[in-house]
């Protein structure tokens, strides 16, 4: 079965960095488009970054230039390097994949940016 397991969240101060990772299993990872979403309290879940099977990436305007998504097809992992973190980046971050008609989410990892 499809599994997505996130790790790497935590509490950091503004301006610091964090690296999130998502370990995927149960599907052909190398051919899948992988996404990172986030959901802040009281807000809708939003797409943060996407990486295609060939490595092309797109980002939400709010994180462009600060976040970098990458994938390791040998390890079936997708990562999100987050630099220059701001308090407004505080949210639960989710790994996501759509396979045909089905959508899968990880359990989420909390990122809190606060002084």
mmCIF file of C-alpha atoms in Angstrom, residues 17-93:
data_model
loop_
_atom_site.group_PDB
_atom_site.id
_atom_site.type_symbol
_atom_site.label_atom_id
_atom_site.label_comp_id
_atom_site.label_asym_id
_atom_site.label_seq_id
_atom_site.Cartn_x
_atom_site.Cartn_y
_atom_site.Cartn_z
ATOM 1 C CA UNK A 17 16.487 26.708 8.295
ATOM 2 C CA UNK A 18 14.834 23.300 8.360
ATOM 3 C CA UNK A 19 14.885 20.332 6.019
ATOM 4 C CA UNK A 20 11.804 18.152 5.681
ATOM 5 C CA UNK A 21 11.920 14.676 4.204
ATOM 6 C CA UNK A 22 9.219 12.334 2.951
ATOM 7 C CA UNK A 23 9.889 8.616 2.593
ATOM 8 C CA UNK A 24 7.593 7.061 -0.005
ATOM 9 C CA UNK A 25 6.710 3.447 -0.654
ATOM 10 C CA UNK A 26 4.120 1.318 -2.380
ATOM 11 C CA UNK A 27 4.259 2.924 -5.831
ATOM 12 C CA UNK A 28 6.691 3.723 -8.628
ATOM 13 C CA UNK A 29 8.243 6.765 -7.051
ATOM 14 C CA UNK A 30 10.481 7.741 -9.950
ATOM 15 C CA UNK A 31 7.523 8.387 -12.246
ATOM 16 C CA UNK A 32 5.354 10.271 -9.753
ATOM 17 C CA UNK A 33 4.856 13.997 -9.324
ATOM 18 C CA UNK A 34 5.476 14.748 -5.650
ATOM 19 C CA UNK A 35 4.095 17.676 -3.695
ATOM 20 C CA UNK A 36 4.551 19.443 -0.396
ATOM 21 C CA UNK A 37 1.469 21.153 1.047
ATOM 22 C CA UNK A 38 1.036 23.032 4.288
ATOM 23 C CA UNK A 39 -1.874 24.009 6.474
ATOM 24 C CA UNK A 40 -1.721 26.788 9.029
ATOM 25 C CA UNK A 41 -4.287 27.060 11.847
ATOM 26 C CA UNK A 42 -7.571 28.396 10.533
ATOM 27 C CA UNK A 43 -6.390 28.375 6.931
ATOM 28 C CA UNK A 44 -6.896 26.123 3.928
ATOM 29 C CA UNK A 45 -4.254 23.646 2.925
ATOM 30 C CA UNK A 46 -2.014 25.155 0.245
ATOM 31 C CA UNK A 47 0.479 23.817 -2.251
ATOM 32 C CA UNK A 48 4.017 24.848 -1.327
ATOM 33 C CA UNK A 49 6.165 23.069 -3.904
ATOM 34 C CA UNK A 50 5.923 20.425 -6.599
ATOM 35 C CA UNK A 51 8.553 18.354 -8.354
ATOM 36 C CA UNK A 52 7.982 16.397 -11.525
ATOM 37 C CA UNK A 53 9.377 13.019 -12.420
ATOM 38 C CA UNK A 54 12.102 14.724 -14.443
ATOM 39 C CA UNK A 55 13.038 17.059 -11.620
ATOM 40 C CA UNK A 56 11.285 20.231 -12.755
ATOM 41 C CA UNK A 57 9.878 22.187 -9.840
ATOM 42 C CA UNK A 58 7.340 24.888 -9.079
ATOM 43 C CA UNK A 59 6.779 26.923 -5.939
ATOM 44 C CA UNK A 60 4.177 29.050 -4.264
ATOM 45 C CA UNK A 61 5.018 32.733 -4.595
ATOM 46 C CA UNK A 62 5.316 33.015 -0.827
ATOM 47 C CA UNK A 63 8.276 30.599 -0.689
ATOM 48 C CA UNK A 64 10.090 31.276 -3.966
ATOM 49 C CA UNK A 65 13.770 31.899 -3.392
ATOM 50 C CA UNK A 66 13.646 30.474 0.130
ATOM 51 C CA UNK A 67 12.466 26.873 -0.286
ATOM 52 C CA UNK A 68 13.919 24.156 -2.517
ATOM 53 C CA UNK A 69 12.247 20.855 -3.326
ATOM 54 C CA UNK A 70 14.352 17.897 -4.417
ATOM 55 C CA UNK A 71 13.976 14.172 -4.935
ATOM 56 C CA UNK A 72 16.177 11.102 -4.645
ATOM 57 C CA UNK A 73 14.718 8.366 -6.802
ATOM 58 C CA UNK A 74 17.257 5.832 -5.506
ATOM 59 C CA UNK A 75 15.989 6.337 -1.951
ATOM 60 C CA UNK A 76 12.334 7.085 -2.787
ATOM 61 C CA UNK A 77 12.479 10.344 -0.894
ATOM 62 C CA UNK A 78 11.397 13.899 -1.565
ATOM 63 C CA UNK A 79 12.806 16.735 0.509
ATOM 64 C CA UNK A 80 11.992 20.354 1.181
ATOM 65 C CA UNK A 81 14.855 22.613 2.196
ATOM 66 C CA UNK A 82 13.427 25.664 3.918
ATOM 67 C CA UNK A 83 15.693 28.660 4.449
ATOM 68 C CA UNK A 84 15.079 32.120 5.877
ATOM 69 C CA UNK A 85 12.013 30.851 7.683
ATOM 70 C CA UNK A 86 9.358 33.346 8.724
ATOM 71 C CA UNK A 87 6.639 33.137 11.387
ATOM 72 C CA UNK A 88 4.075 32.898 8.592
ATOM 73 C CA UNK A 89 5.671 29.621 7.503
ATOM 74 C CA UNK A 90 4.325 28.045 10.679
ATOM 75 C CA UNK A 91 2.073 25.162 9.634
ATOM 76 C CA UNK A 92 1.730 21.422 9.406
ATOM 77 C CA UNK A 93 3.567 20.291 6.278
#
